[in-house]
Tab-separated table of C-alpha atoms in Angstrom:
chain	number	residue	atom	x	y	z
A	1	UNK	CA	-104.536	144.474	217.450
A	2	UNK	CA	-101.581	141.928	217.480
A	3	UNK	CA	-98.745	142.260	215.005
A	4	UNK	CA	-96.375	139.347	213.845
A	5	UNK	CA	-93.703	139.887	211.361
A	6	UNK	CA	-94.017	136.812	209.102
A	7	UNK	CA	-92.469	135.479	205.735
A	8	UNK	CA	-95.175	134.656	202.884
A	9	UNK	CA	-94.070	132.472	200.646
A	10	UNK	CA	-90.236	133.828	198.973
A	11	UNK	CA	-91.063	137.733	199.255
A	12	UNK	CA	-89.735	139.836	201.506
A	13	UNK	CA	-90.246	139.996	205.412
A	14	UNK	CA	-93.892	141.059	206.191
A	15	UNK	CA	-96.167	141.404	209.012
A	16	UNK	CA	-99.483	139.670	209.960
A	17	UNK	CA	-101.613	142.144	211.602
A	18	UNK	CA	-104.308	140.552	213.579
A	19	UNK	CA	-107.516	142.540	214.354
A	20	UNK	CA	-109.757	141.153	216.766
A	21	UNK	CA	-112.360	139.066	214.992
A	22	UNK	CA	-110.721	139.880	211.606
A	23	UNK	CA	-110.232	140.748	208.887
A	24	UNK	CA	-106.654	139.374	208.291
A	25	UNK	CA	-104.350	141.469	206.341
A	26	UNK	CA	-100.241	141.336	205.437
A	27	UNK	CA	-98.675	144.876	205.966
A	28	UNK	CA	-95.628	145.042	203.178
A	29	UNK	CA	-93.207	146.690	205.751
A	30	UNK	CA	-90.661	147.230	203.000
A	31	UNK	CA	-92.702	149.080	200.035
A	32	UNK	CA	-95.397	150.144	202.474
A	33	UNK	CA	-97.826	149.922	200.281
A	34	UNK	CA	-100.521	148.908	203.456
A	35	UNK	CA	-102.425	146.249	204.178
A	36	UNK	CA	-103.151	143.717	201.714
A	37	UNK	CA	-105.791	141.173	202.595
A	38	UNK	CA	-105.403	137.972	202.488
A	39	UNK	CA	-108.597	136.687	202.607
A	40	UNK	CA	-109.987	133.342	204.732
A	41	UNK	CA	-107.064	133.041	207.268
A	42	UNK	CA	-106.289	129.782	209.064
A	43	UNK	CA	-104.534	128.863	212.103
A	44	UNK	CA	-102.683	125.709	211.968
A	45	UNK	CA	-100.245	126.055	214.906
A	46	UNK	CA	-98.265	128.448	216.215
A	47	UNK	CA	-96.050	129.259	213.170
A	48	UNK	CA	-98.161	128.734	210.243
A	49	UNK	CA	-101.402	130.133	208.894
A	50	UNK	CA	-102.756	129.989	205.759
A	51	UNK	CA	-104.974	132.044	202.957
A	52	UNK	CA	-107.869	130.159	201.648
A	53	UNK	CA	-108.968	132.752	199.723
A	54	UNK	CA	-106.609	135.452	198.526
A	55	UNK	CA	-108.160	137.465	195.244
A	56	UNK	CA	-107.337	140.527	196.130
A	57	UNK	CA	-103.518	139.966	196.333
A	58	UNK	CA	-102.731	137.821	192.895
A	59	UNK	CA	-99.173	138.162	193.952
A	60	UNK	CA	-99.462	135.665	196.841
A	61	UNK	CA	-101.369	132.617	195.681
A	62	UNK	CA	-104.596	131.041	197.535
A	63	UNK	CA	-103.117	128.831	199.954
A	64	UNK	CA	-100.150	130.388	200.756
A	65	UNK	CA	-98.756	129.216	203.841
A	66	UNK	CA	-97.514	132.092	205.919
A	67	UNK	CA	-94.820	131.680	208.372
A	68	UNK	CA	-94.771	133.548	211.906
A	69	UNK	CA	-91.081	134.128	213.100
A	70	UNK	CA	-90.349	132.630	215.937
């Protein structure tokens, strides 16, 4: 498992947590509520990845782009 902290969208800081051969999730690290899954996850480059599909989470919208930290 690989963890990134990440920004989604304007909410707080959050972390991608990467599990070999999936699933995807974002870990709120600030209400710790867990892993919230984000659905079809995307690699465009290095910094960016994106949810296709993200119904489980209404609070970040499909297509979010999600922003590693450097």
């Amino acid at each position: 498992m690989t963890t990134f902290p990440v920004i989604v969208g304007s909410l707080p800081p959050r972390q991608i947590v990467l599990y070999e051969g999936g699933p995807y999730c974002v870990t709120d690290i600030c209400a710790g509520i867990g892993m919230v899954q984000l659905g079809a996850v995307e690699f465009f480059d290095d910094r960016w990845i994106a949810s296709s599909n993200n119904q489980k989470n209404p609070a970040v919208p499909a297509d979010t782009l999600v922003e590693l930290y450097p």
